[in-house]
């Protein structure tokens, strides 16, 4: 029984909320996959705005870039007084070549460079109160809706990168498959990831308690990889405006769960796991990078540009 009634410890949540509202927060999302899988459109759909650059669609005359070019575009999105600095990192040219050997390397390098930047700021004597966060919190990996199996490139990429970043596999343009094909393909992809020992987000070993485990198991065993359709076009359906794709036999409603799993992906990335994506990035991926870097270097950051370049390249 309480002696003096209410103390007010619960106001801590409101205090934290106020602080966060003032500073806003960063969220950096990377999209990877072959051209033509609707990556830009999907990100636009997720955040209901034109957030991704149209750079990933080349004019016919232009040559496809020989290498992966990484483009980061920042936006501030505000909703209900909450400010989010969203950065979309696009990787045009990924997997488009005839020979895609090691084409994931520039992406891995980019991810590590962001950890390096953060580490540098952190070990400064006069460090900033709030280090700008450019670390990649989430990588949406787009799988082609072939209905067969994953390409060696897909496995190779996810194998290498699942160790350094949170990978969320999505099946793009899912409206090209029938429901049966979709269900089968999802199961096959899950099986292949498991057989190849690829851990996608949310990783089993980071579940903190039983509640997390139960919730995440459901996602891992049923939802993943999310089979999605993106669209930034609006249509009228039964008097309601909906985002959708018009086909000869009707409109595929992006947010209708009977039509596609876009809403599941959005709720997962934004409404239930956004903070966790940030925490896993900071506490696991960044921490691993940091420990390795400081170990290799006797606990001190490098003094010169040369040693630093060697280190980044050797990682």
PDB file of C-alpha atoms in Angstrom:
ATOM      1  CA  UNK A   1       0.000   0.000   0.000  1.00  0.00           C
ATOM      2  CA  UNK A   2       1.258   3.481  -0.743  1.00  0.00           C
ATOM      3  CA  UNK A   3       2.083   5.634   2.242  1.00  0.00           C
ATOM      4  CA  UNK A   4       1.762   9.068   0.748  1.00  0.00           C
ATOM      5  CA  UNK A   5      -0.180   8.430  -2.384  1.00  0.00           C
ATOM      6  CA  UNK A   6       1.125   9.522  -5.730  1.00  0.00           C
ATOM      7  CA  UNK A   7       4.830  10.230  -6.262  1.00  0.00           C
ATOM      8  CA  UNK A   8       4.895  10.921  -9.989  1.00  0.00           C
ATOM      9  CA  UNK A   9       7.546   8.565 -11.304  1.00  0.00           C
ATOM     10  CA  UNK A  10       5.346   7.839 -14.300  1.00  0.00           C
ATOM     11  CA  UNK A  11       5.841  11.414 -15.581  1.00  0.00           C
ATOM     12  CA  UNK A  12       9.326  10.365 -16.722  1.00  0.00           C
ATOM     13  CA  UNK A  13       7.717   9.047 -19.931  1.00  0.00           C
ATOM     14  CA  UNK A  14       6.136  12.416 -20.664  1.00  0.00           C
ATOM     15  CA  UNK A  15       9.432  14.161 -19.860  1.00  0.00           C
ATOM     16  CA  UNK A  16      11.278  11.907 -22.296  1.00  0.00           C
ATOM     17  CA  UNK A  17       8.615  12.500 -24.908  1.00  0.00           C
ATOM     18  CA  UNK A  18       9.013  16.275 -24.607  1.00  0.00           C
ATOM     19  CA  UNK A  19      12.790  16.032 -24.957  1.00  0.00           C
ATOM     20  CA  UNK A  20      12.553  13.794 -28.014  1.00  0.00           C
ATOM     21  CA  UNK A  21       9.965  16.083 -29.607  1.00  0.00           C
ATOM     22  CA  UNK A  22      12.395  18.991 -29.249  1.00  0.00           C
ATOM     23  CA  UNK A  23      15.371  17.250 -30.802  1.00  0.00           C
ATOM     24  CA  UNK A  24      13.536  15.114 -33.352  1.00  0.00           C
ATOM     25  CA  UNK A  25      15.263  11.955 -34.531  1.00  0.00           C
ATOM     26  CA  UNK A  26      17.153  10.435 -37.440  1.00  0.00           C
ATOM     27  CA  UNK A  27      16.125   7.414 -39.428  1.00  0.00           C
ATOM     28  CA  UNK A  28      18.232   6.165 -42.314  1.00  0.00           C
ATOM     29  CA  UNK A  29      16.815   3.544 -44.635  1.00  0.00           C
ATOM     30  CA  UNK A  30      18.688   1.903 -47.488  1.00  0.00           C
ATOM     31  CA  UNK A  31      17.084   0.237 -50.497  1.00  0.00           C
ATOM     32  CA  UNK A  32      18.932  -2.433 -52.470  1.00  0.00           C
ATOM     33  CA  UNK A  33      17.898  -4.542 -55.425  1.00  0.00           C
ATOM     34  CA  UNK A  34      17.896  -4.704 -59.200  1.00  0.00           C
ATOM     35  CA  UNK A  35      16.484  -1.870 -61.297  1.00  0.00           C
ATOM     36  CA  UNK A  36      12.808  -2.022 -62.079  1.00  0.00           C
ATOM     37  CA  UNK A  37      11.659  -3.605 -58.829  1.00  0.00           C
ATOM     38  CA  UNK A  38       9.860  -0.460 -57.641  1.00  0.00           C
ATOM     39  CA  UNK A  39      12.262   0.509 -54.858  1.00  0.00           C
ATOM     40  CA  UNK A  40      11.716   4.265 -55.097  1.00  0.00           C
ATOM     41  CA  UNK A  41       7.978   3.867 -55.368  1.00  0.00           C
ATOM     42  CA  UNK A  42       7.866   1.665 -52.299  1.00  0.00           C
ATOM     43  CA  UNK A  43       9.807   4.137 -50.166  1.00  0.00           C
ATOM     44  CA  UNK A  44       7.530   6.935 -51.381  1.00  0.00           C
ATOM     45  CA  UNK A  45       4.548   4.807 -50.393  1.00  0.00           C
ATOM     46  CA  UNK A  46       6.002   4.048 -46.958  1.00  0.00           C
ATOM     47  CA  UNK A  47       6.412   7.711 -46.112  1.00  0.00           C
ATOM     48  CA  UNK A  48       3.506   8.977 -48.219  1.00  0.00           C
ATOM     49  CA  UNK A  49       5.644  11.475 -50.082  1.00  0.00           C
ATOM     50  CA  UNK A  50       8.121  11.899 -52.881  1.00  0.00           C
ATOM     51  CA  UNK A  51      11.094  11.041 -50.718  1.00  0.00           C
ATOM     52  CA  UNK A  52      13.255   9.006 -53.019  1.00  0.00           C
ATOM     53  CA  UNK A  53      15.064  10.575 -55.878  1.00  0.00           C
ATOM     54  CA  UNK A  54      14.074   9.468 -59.313  1.00  0.00           C
ATOM     55  CA  UNK A  55      17.751   8.874 -60.042  1.00  0.00           C
ATOM     56  CA  UNK A  56      17.321   5.128 -60.112  1.00  0.00           C
ATOM     57  CA  UNK A  57      15.373   5.224 -63.361  1.00  0.00           C
ATOM     58  CA  UNK A  58      17.776   5.890 -66.228  1.00  0.00           C
ATOM     59  CA  UNK A  59      16.851   7.306 -69.577  1.00  0.00           C
ATOM     60  CA  UNK A  60      17.219   4.761 -72.289  1.00  0.00           C
ATOM     61  CA  UNK A  61      20.125   6.718 -73.836  1.00  0.00           C
ATOM     62  CA  UNK A  62      22.079   6.828 -70.593  1.00  0.00           C
ATOM     63  CA  UNK A  63      24.293   3.879 -69.851  1.00  0.00           C
ATOM     64  CA  UNK A  64      23.560   1.866 -66.747  1.00  0.00           C
ATOM     65  CA  UNK A  65      26.300   2.804 -64.283  1.00  0.00           C
ATOM     66  CA  UNK A  66      29.016   0.155 -64.318  1.00  0.00           C
ATOM     67  CA  UNK A  67      29.249   0.238 -60.558  1.00  0.00           C
ATOM     68  CA  UNK A  68      26.910   0.759 -57.677  1.00  0.00           C
ATOM     69  CA  UNK A  69      26.507   4.469 -57.083  1.00  0.00           C
ATOM     70  CA  UNK A  70      25.242   5.318 -53.665  1.00  0.00           C
ATOM     71  CA  UNK A  71      22.945   8.297 -53.346  1.00  0.00           C
ATOM     72  CA  UNK A  72      21.615   9.580 -50.054  1.00  0.00           C
ATOM     73  CA  UNK A  73      18.746  12.036 -49.972  1.00  0.00           C
ATOM     74  CA  UNK A  74      17.536  13.653 -46.760  1.00  0.00           C
ATOM     75  CA  UNK A  75      14.061  14.925 -45.894  1.00  0.00           C
ATOM     76  CA  UNK A  76      12.391  16.210 -42.806  1.00  0.00           C
ATOM     77  CA  UNK A  77       8.993  14.678 -42.239  1.00  0.00           C
ATOM     78  CA  UNK A  78       6.741  15.962 -39.497  1.00  0.00           C
ATOM     79  CA  UNK A  79       3.682  14.272 -38.073  1.00  0.00           C
ATOM     80  CA  UNK A  80       1.803  15.028 -34.870  1.00  0.00           C
ATOM     81  CA  UNK A  81       4.569  17.399 -33.781  1.00  0.00           C
ATOM     82  CA  UNK A  82       7.236  14.714 -34.183  1.00  0.00           C
ATOM     83  CA  UNK A  83      10.077  15.587 -36.515  1.00  0.00           C
ATOM     84  CA  UNK A  84      11.931  12.844 -38.299  1.00  0.00           C
ATOM     85  CA  UNK A  85      15.002  13.461 -40.374  1.00  0.00           C
ATOM     86  CA  UNK A  86      14.645  10.693 -42.905  1.00  0.00           C
ATOM     87  CA  UNK A  87      17.490   9.749 -45.192  1.00  0.00           C
ATOM     88  CA  UNK A  88      16.852   7.387 -48.060  1.00  0.00           C
ATOM     89  CA  UNK A  89      19.993   5.711 -49.354  1.00  0.00           C
ATOM     90  CA  UNK A  90      19.529   4.409 -52.864  1.00  0.00           C
ATOM     91  CA  UNK A  91      21.940   1.998 -54.542  1.00  0.00           C
ATOM     92  CA  UNK A  92      21.240   2.258 -58.276  1.00  0.00           C
ATOM     93  CA  UNK A  93      23.148  -0.185 -60.433  1.00  0.00           C
ATOM     94  CA  UNK A  94      23.122  -2.968 -57.863  1.00  0.00           C
ATOM     95  CA  UNK A  95      22.812  -6.369 -59.482  1.00  0.00           C
ATOM     96  CA  UNK A  96      22.169  -4.984 -62.976  1.00  0.00           C
ATOM     97  CA  UNK A  97      25.418  -6.129 -64.566  1.00  0.00           C
ATOM     98  CA  UNK A  98      26.166  -9.365 -66.359  1.00  0.00           C
ATOM     99  CA  UNK A  99      28.989  -9.947 -63.926  1.00  0.00           C
ATOM    100  CA  UNK A 100      27.850  -8.940 -60.460  1.00  0.00           C
ATOM    101  CA  UNK A 101      30.883 -10.229 -58.642  1.00  0.00           C
ATOM    102  CA  UNK A 102      31.496  -8.345 -55.407  1.00  0.00           C
ATOM    103  CA  UNK A 103      29.002  -5.638 -56.327  1.00  0.00           C
ATOM    104  CA  UNK A 104      27.940  -5.561 -52.688  1.00  0.00           C
ATOM    105  CA  UNK A 105      31.381  -4.245 -51.675  1.00  0.00           C
ATOM    106  CA  UNK A 106      30.667  -0.526 -52.210  1.00  0.00           C
ATOM    107  CA  UNK A 107      27.517  -0.916 -50.144  1.00  0.00           C
ATOM    108  CA  UNK A 108      29.343  -2.598 -47.285  1.00  0.00           C
ATOM    109  CA  UNK A 109      32.011   0.097 -47.506  1.00  0.00           C
ATOM    110  CA  UNK A 110      29.363   2.832 -47.301  1.00  0.00           C
ATOM    111  CA  UNK A 111      27.790   1.242 -44.219  1.00  0.00           C
ATOM    112  CA  UNK A 112      31.153   0.923 -42.486  1.00  0.00           C
ATOM    113  CA  UNK A 113      32.114   4.482 -43.396  1.00  0.00           C
ATOM    114  CA  UNK A 114      29.057   5.741 -41.525  1.00  0.00           C
ATOM    115  CA  UNK A 115      30.100   3.748 -38.431  1.00  0.00           C
ATOM    116  CA  UNK A 116      33.589   5.195 -38.805  1.00  0.00           C
ATOM    117  CA  UNK A 117      32.233   8.746 -38.973  1.00  0.00           C
ATOM    118  CA  UNK A 118      30.213   8.184 -35.822  1.00  0.00           C
ATOM    119  CA  UNK A 119      33.177   6.618 -34.009  1.00  0.00           C
ATOM    120  CA  UNK A 120      35.393   9.550 -34.942  1.00  0.00           C
ATOM    121  CA  UNK A 121      32.905  11.999 -33.443  1.00  0.00           C
ATOM    122  CA  UNK A 122      32.530   9.844 -30.375  1.00  0.00           C
ATOM    123  CA  UNK A 123      36.228   9.629 -29.519  1.00  0.00           C
ATOM    124  CA  UNK A 124      36.799  13.361 -29.984  1.00  0.00           C
ATOM    125  CA  UNK A 125      37.857  15.092 -26.811  1.00  0.00           C
ATOM    126  CA  UNK A 126      35.490  17.958 -27.466  1.00  0.00           C
ATOM    127  CA  UNK A 127      32.643  15.883 -28.749  1.00  0.00           C
ATOM    128  CA  UNK A 128      29.246  17.112 -29.816  1.00  0.00           C
ATOM    129  CA  UNK A 129      26.406  16.664 -27.400  1.00  0.00           C
ATOM    130  CA  UNK A 130      24.428  15.081 -30.199  1.00  0.00           C
ATOM    131  CA  UNK A 131      26.401  13.247 -32.845  1.00  0.00           C
ATOM    132  CA  UNK A 132      24.705  13.437 -36.249  1.00  0.00           C
ATOM    133  CA  UNK A 133      23.629   9.897 -37.023  1.00  0.00           C
ATOM    134  CA  UNK A 134      24.155   8.775 -40.609  1.00  0.00           C
ATOM    135  CA  UNK A 135      24.371   5.066 -39.749  1.00  0.00           C
ATOM    136  CA  UNK A 136      22.107   2.831 -41.830  1.00  0.00           C
ATOM    137  CA  UNK A 137      19.331   1.648 -39.509  1.00  0.00           C
ATOM    138  CA  UNK A 138      17.597  -0.581 -41.967  1.00  0.00           C
ATOM    139  CA  UNK A 139      18.289  -2.106 -45.358  1.00  0.00           C
ATOM    140  CA  UNK A 140      15.295  -3.166 -47.432  1.00  0.00           C
ATOM    141  CA  UNK A 141      16.535  -5.899 -49.751  1.00  0.00           C
ATOM    142  CA  UNK A 142      14.309  -6.327 -52.797  1.00  0.00           C
ATOM    143  CA  UNK A 143      13.893  -9.846 -54.095  1.00  0.00           C
ATOM    144  CA  UNK A 144      12.710 -10.358 -57.652  1.00  0.00           C
ATOM    145  CA  UNK A 145       9.293 -12.101 -57.798  1.00  0.00           C
ATOM    146  CA  UNK A 146      10.553 -15.025 -59.863  1.00  0.00           C
ATOM    147  CA  UNK A 147       8.704 -17.698 -57.911  1.00  0.00           C
ATOM    148  CA  UNK A 148      11.815 -19.868 -58.215  1.00  0.00           C
ATOM    149  CA  UNK A 149      14.634 -19.380 -55.790  1.00  0.00           C
ATOM    150  CA  UNK A 150      16.966 -16.657 -54.665  1.00  0.00           C
ATOM    151  CA  UNK A 151      19.808 -15.761 -56.974  1.00  0.00           C
ATOM    152  CA  UNK A 152      23.352 -16.503 -55.770  1.00  0.00           C
ATOM    153  CA  UNK A 153      23.786 -12.725 -55.703  1.00  0.00           C
ATOM    154  CA  UNK A 154      20.901 -12.314 -53.247  1.00  0.00           C
ATOM    155  CA  UNK A 155      22.375 -14.935 -50.920  1.00  0.00           C
ATOM    156  CA  UNK A 156      25.863 -13.511 -51.258  1.00  0.00           C
ATOM    157  CA  UNK A 157      24.709  -9.979 -50.445  1.00  0.00           C
ATOM    158  CA  UNK A 158      22.595 -10.943 -47.466  1.00  0.00           C
ATOM    159  CA  UNK A 159      25.255 -13.279 -46.124  1.00  0.00           C
ATOM    160  CA  UNK A 160      27.869 -10.540 -46.113  1.00  0.00           C
ATOM    161  CA  UNK A 161      25.712  -7.653 -45.065  1.00  0.00           C
ATOM    162  CA  UNK A 162      23.455  -9.205 -42.448  1.00  0.00           C
ATOM    163  CA  UNK A 163      26.475  -9.015 -40.139  1.00  0.00           C
ATOM    164  CA  UNK A 164      26.794  -5.247 -40.449  1.00  0.00           C
ATOM    165  CA  UNK A 165      23.257  -3.950 -40.974  1.00  0.00           C
ATOM    166  CA  UNK A 166      19.608  -4.833 -40.252  1.00  0.00           C
ATOM    167  CA  UNK A 167      18.340  -6.505 -43.407  1.00  0.00           C
ATOM    168  CA  UNK A 168      14.629  -6.755 -44.107  1.00  0.00           C
ATOM    169  CA  UNK A 169      13.943  -8.895 -47.172  1.00  0.00           C
ATOM    170  CA  UNK A 170      10.946  -7.897 -49.287  1.00  0.00           C
ATOM    171  CA  UNK A 171       9.485  -9.533 -52.372  1.00  0.00           C
ATOM    172  CA  UNK A 172       8.914  -6.750 -54.861  1.00  0.00           C
ATOM    173  CA  UNK A 173       6.035  -6.397 -57.335  1.00  0.00           C
ATOM    174  CA  UNK A 174       4.143  -9.179 -55.587  1.00  0.00           C
ATOM    175  CA  UNK A 175       1.111  -8.557 -57.795  1.00  0.00           C
ATOM    176  CA  UNK A 176       2.866 -10.533 -60.537  1.00  0.00           C
ATOM    177  CA  UNK A 177       2.290 -13.757 -58.580  1.00  0.00           C
ATOM    178  CA  UNK A 178      -0.882 -15.630 -57.723  1.00  0.00           C
ATOM    179  CA  UNK A 179      -1.689 -16.123 -54.039  1.00  0.00           C
ATOM    180  CA  UNK A 180      -0.495 -19.734 -54.137  1.00  0.00           C
ATOM    181  CA  UNK A 181       2.744 -18.754 -55.865  1.00  0.00           C
ATOM    182  CA  UNK A 182       3.272 -15.998 -53.342  1.00  0.00           C
ATOM    183  CA  UNK A 183       2.799 -18.281 -50.341  1.00  0.00           C
ATOM    184  CA  UNK A 184       5.086 -20.902 -51.836  1.00  0.00           C
ATOM    185  CA  UNK A 185       7.744 -18.401 -52.820  1.00  0.00           C
ATOM    186  CA  UNK A 186       7.770 -16.851 -49.348  1.00  0.00           C
ATOM    187  CA  UNK A 187       8.255 -20.266 -47.746  1.00  0.00           C
ATOM    188  CA  UNK A 188      11.006 -21.113 -50.198  1.00  0.00           C
ATOM    189  CA  UNK A 189      12.850 -17.846 -49.541  1.00  0.00           C
ATOM    190  CA  UNK A 190      12.611 -18.381 -45.779  1.00  0.00           C
ATOM    191  CA  UNK A 191      13.963 -21.907 -46.174  1.00  0.00           C
ATOM    192  CA  UNK A 192      16.867 -20.753 -48.342  1.00  0.00           C
ATOM    193  CA  UNK A 193      17.811 -18.004 -45.907  1.00  0.00           C
ATOM    194  CA  UNK A 194      17.729 -20.522 -43.069  1.00  0.00           C
ATOM    195  CA  UNK A 195      19.767 -23.156 -44.941  1.00  0.00           C
ATOM    196  CA  UNK A 196      22.365 -20.514 -45.776  1.00  0.00           C
ATOM    197  CA  UNK A 197      22.515 -19.311 -42.198  1.00  0.00           C
ATOM    198  CA  UNK A 198      21.379 -15.796 -43.077  1.00  0.00           C
ATOM    199  CA  UNK A 199      19.989 -13.867 -40.123  1.00  0.00           C
ATOM    200  CA  UNK A 200      17.658 -11.089 -41.184  1.00  0.00           C
ATOM    201  CA  UNK A 201      16.097  -8.527 -38.876  1.00  0.00           C
ATOM    202  CA  UNK A 202      14.626  -9.075 -36.252  1.00  0.00           C
ATOM    203  CA  UNK A 203      17.517 -11.410 -35.387  1.00  0.00           C
ATOM    204  CA  UNK A 204      16.617 -14.223 -33.016  1.00  0.00           C
ATOM    205  CA  UNK A 205      19.501 -13.679 -30.639  1.00  0.00           C
ATOM    206  CA  UNK A 206      18.534 -10.050 -29.944  1.00  0.00           C
ATOM    207  CA  UNK A 207      15.032 -10.760 -28.651  1.00  0.00           C
ATOM    208  CA  UNK A 208      15.137  -9.373 -25.155  1.00  0.00           C
ATOM    209  CA  UNK A 209      12.271 -11.196 -23.505  1.00  0.00           C
ATOM    210  CA  UNK A 210       9.490 -13.667 -24.089  1.00  0.00           C
ATOM    211  CA  UNK A 211       7.071 -11.013 -25.320  1.00  0.00           C
ATOM    212  CA  UNK A 212       9.592  -9.848 -27.951  1.00  0.00           C
ATOM    213  CA  UNK A 213      10.321 -13.418 -28.915  1.00  0.00           C
ATOM    214  CA  UNK A 214       6.661 -14.284 -29.405  1.00  0.00           C
ATOM    215  CA  UNK A 215       5.974 -11.152 -31.454  1.00  0.00           C
ATOM    216  CA  UNK A 216       9.140 -11.504 -33.553  1.00  0.00           C
ATOM    217  CA  UNK A 217       8.739 -15.251 -34.115  1.00  0.00           C
ATOM    218  CA  UNK A 218       5.370 -14.546 -35.689  1.00  0.00           C
ATOM    219  CA  UNK A 219       7.010 -11.990 -38.008  1.00  0.00           C
ATOM    220  CA  UNK A 220       9.932 -14.301 -38.839  1.00  0.00           C
ATOM    221  CA  UNK A 221       7.813 -17.355 -39.475  1.00  0.00           C
ATOM    222  CA  UNK A 222       4.777 -15.825 -41.159  1.00  0.00           C
ATOM    223  CA  UNK A 223       5.314 -12.332 -42.539  1.00  0.00           C
ATOM    224  CA  UNK A 224       8.879 -12.390 -43.768  1.00  0.00           C
ATOM    225  CA  UNK A 225       9.809 -11.723 -46.480  1.00  0.00           C
ATOM    226  CA  UNK A 226       7.009  -9.179 -46.921  1.00  0.00           C
ATOM    227  CA  UNK A 227       5.432  -9.523 -50.368  1.00  0.00           C
ATOM    228  CA  UNK A 228       4.682  -5.944 -51.338  1.00  0.00           C
ATOM    229  CA  UNK A 229       3.357  -3.685 -54.036  1.00  0.00           C
ATOM    230  CA  UNK A 230       4.167   0.000 -53.930  1.00  0.00           C
ATOM    231  CA  UNK A 231       2.246   2.807 -55.598  1.00  0.00           C
ATOM    232  CA  UNK A 232       2.169   6.557 -55.393  1.00  0.00           C
ATOM    233  CA  UNK A 233      -1.024   6.882 -57.445  1.00  0.00           C
ATOM    234  CA  UNK A 234      -4.424   7.441 -55.885  1.00  0.00           C
ATOM    235  CA  UNK A 235      -7.666   5.917 -57.084  1.00  0.00           C
ATOM    236  CA  UNK A 236     -11.287   6.075 -55.979  1.00  0.00           C
ATOM    237  CA  UNK A 237     -12.547   2.734 -54.671  1.00  0.00           C
ATOM    238  CA  UNK A 238     -16.083   2.659 -53.249  1.00  0.00           C
ATOM    239  CA  UNK A 239     -15.974   6.386 -52.679  1.00  0.00           C
ATOM    240  CA  UNK A 240     -12.672   6.211 -50.777  1.00  0.00           C
ATOM    241  CA  UNK A 241      -9.321   7.443 -52.051  1.00  0.00           C
ATOM    242  CA  UNK A 242      -6.760   4.659 -51.941  1.00  0.00           C
ATOM    243  CA  UNK A 243      -3.190   4.187 -53.069  1.00  0.00           C
ATOM    244  CA  UNK A 244      -3.191   1.532 -55.715  1.00  0.00           C
ATOM    245  CA  UNK A 245      -2.116   0.053 -59.014  1.00  0.00           C
ATOM    246  CA  UNK A 246      -4.609  -0.158 -61.847  1.00  0.00           C
ATOM    247  CA  UNK A 247      -4.662  -3.425 -63.775  1.00  0.00           C
ATOM    248  CA  UNK A 248      -7.046  -4.581 -66.519  1.00  0.00           C
ATOM    249  CA  UNK A 249      -8.938  -6.629 -63.927  1.00  0.00           C
ATOM    250  CA  UNK A 250      -9.191  -4.122 -61.153  1.00  0.00           C
ATOM    251  CA  UNK A 251      -7.260  -2.027 -58.678  1.00  0.00           C
ATOM    252  CA  UNK A 252      -4.682  -3.499 -56.376  1.00  0.00           C
ATOM    253  CA  UNK A 253      -5.024  -1.551 -53.153  1.00  0.00           C
ATOM    254  CA  UNK A 254      -1.643  -1.112 -51.585  1.00  0.00           C
ATOM    255  CA  UNK A 255      -2.912  -0.837 -48.023  1.00  0.00           C
ATOM    256  CA  UNK A 256      -5.467  -3.636 -48.291  1.00  0.00           C
ATOM    257  CA  UNK A 257      -4.027  -6.734 -46.612  1.00  0.00           C
ATOM    258  CA  UNK A 258      -6.084  -9.001 -48.848  1.00  0.00           C
ATOM    259  CA  UNK A 259      -4.213  -7.511 -51.795  1.00  0.00           C
ATOM    260  CA  UNK A 260      -0.666  -7.201 -50.499  1.00  0.00           C
ATOM    261  CA  UNK A 261       1.451  -7.026 -47.365  1.00  0.00           C
ATOM    262  CA  UNK A 262       2.502  -3.421 -47.675  1.00  0.00           C
ATOM    263  CA  UNK A 263       0.607  -2.406 -44.533  1.00  0.00           C
ATOM    264  CA  UNK A 264       2.374  -5.163 -42.568  1.00  0.00           C
ATOM    265  CA  UNK A 265       5.768  -3.926 -43.712  1.00  0.00           C
ATOM    266  CA  UNK A 266       4.912  -0.319 -42.915  1.00  0.00           C
ATOM    267  CA  UNK A 267       3.576  -1.133 -39.454  1.00  0.00           C
ATOM    268  CA  UNK A 268       6.637  -3.255 -38.780  1.00  0.00           C
ATOM    269  CA  UNK A 269       9.266  -0.741 -39.915  1.00  0.00           C
ATOM    270  CA  UNK A 270       7.542   2.406 -38.674  1.00  0.00           C
ATOM    271  CA  UNK A 271       4.894   1.655 -36.070  1.00  0.00           C
ATOM    272  CA  UNK A 272       6.372  -1.180 -34.025  1.00  0.00           C
ATOM    273  CA  UNK A 273      10.098  -1.619 -34.694  1.00  0.00           C
ATOM    274  CA  UNK A 274      11.539   1.754 -35.708  1.00  0.00           C
ATOM    275  CA  UNK A 275      13.088   2.434 -32.315  1.00  0.00           C
ATOM    276  CA  UNK A 276      14.345  -1.139 -32.110  1.00  0.00           C
ATOM    277  CA  UNK A 277      15.981  -0.893 -35.562  1.00  0.00           C
ATOM    278  CA  UNK A 278      17.861   2.139 -34.252  1.00  0.00           C
ATOM    279  CA  UNK A 279      18.826   0.384 -31.029  1.00  0.00           C
ATOM    280  CA  UNK A 280      20.046  -2.808 -32.697  1.00  0.00           C
ATOM    281  CA  UNK A 281      22.102  -0.674 -35.102  1.00  0.00           C
ATOM    282  CA  UNK A 282      23.681   1.197 -32.192  1.00  0.00           C
ATOM    283  CA  UNK A 283      24.065  -1.586 -29.638  1.00  0.00           C
ATOM    284  CA  UNK A 284      24.938  -4.484 -31.918  1.00  0.00           C
ATOM    285  CA  UNK A 285      26.194  -3.549 -35.386  1.00  0.00           C
ATOM    286  CA  UNK A 286      27.952  -0.318 -34.426  1.00  0.00           C
ATOM    287  CA  UNK A 287      29.264  -1.819 -31.211  1.00  0.00           C
ATOM    288  CA  UNK A 288      30.789  -4.731 -33.151  1.00  0.00           C
ATOM    289  CA  UNK A 289      32.436  -2.316 -35.589  1.00  0.00           C
ATOM    290  CA  UNK A 290      33.708  -0.117 -32.768  1.00  0.00           C
ATOM    291  CA  UNK A 291      35.156  -2.995 -30.759  1.00  0.00           C
ATOM    292  CA  UNK A 292      36.977  -4.359 -33.795  1.00  0.00           C
ATOM    293  CA  UNK A 293      38.319  -0.944 -34.740  1.00  0.00           C
ATOM    294  CA  UNK A 294      39.575  -0.078 -31.287  1.00  0.00           C
ATOM    295  CA  UNK A 295      41.065  -3.534 -30.817  1.00  0.00           C
ATOM    296  CA  UNK A 296      42.944  -3.433 -34.105  1.00  0.00           C
ATOM    297  CA  UNK A 297      44.236  -0.046 -33.180  1.00  0.00           C
ATOM    298  CA  UNK A 298      45.251  -0.481 -29.562  1.00  0.00           C
ATOM    299  CA  UNK A 299      42.183   1.383 -28.353  1.00  0.00           C
ATOM    300  CA  UNK A 300      42.922   4.666 -30.111  1.00  0.00           C
ATOM    301  CA  UNK A 301      41.427   6.185 -33.230  1.00  0.00           C
ATOM    302  CA  UNK A 302      43.957   6.652 -36.054  1.00  0.00           C
ATOM    303  CA  UNK A 303      45.908   9.881 -36.217  1.00  0.00           C
ATOM    304  CA  UNK A 304      46.503  10.129 -39.923  1.00  0.00           C
ATOM    305  CA  UNK A 305      44.360   9.932 -42.996  1.00  0.00           C
ATOM    306  CA  UNK A 306      46.486   7.123 -44.490  1.00  0.00           C
ATOM    307  CA  UNK A 307      46.145   4.701 -41.594  1.00  0.00           C
ATOM    308  CA  UNK A 308      42.465   5.454 -41.489  1.00  0.00           C
ATOM    309  CA  UNK A 309      42.012   4.598 -45.161  1.00  0.00           C
ATOM    310  CA  UNK A 310      43.913   1.350 -44.704  1.00  0.00           C
ATOM    311  CA  UNK A 311      41.747   0.452 -41.735  1.00  0.00           C
ATOM    312  CA  UNK A 312      38.463   1.166 -43.476  1.00  0.00           C
ATOM    313  CA  UNK A 313      39.653  -0.840 -46.458  1.00  0.00           C
ATOM    314  CA  UNK A 314      40.861  -3.750 -44.341  1.00  0.00           C
ATOM    315  CA  UNK A 315      37.634  -4.167 -42.425  1.00  0.00           C
TER     316      UNK A 315
END
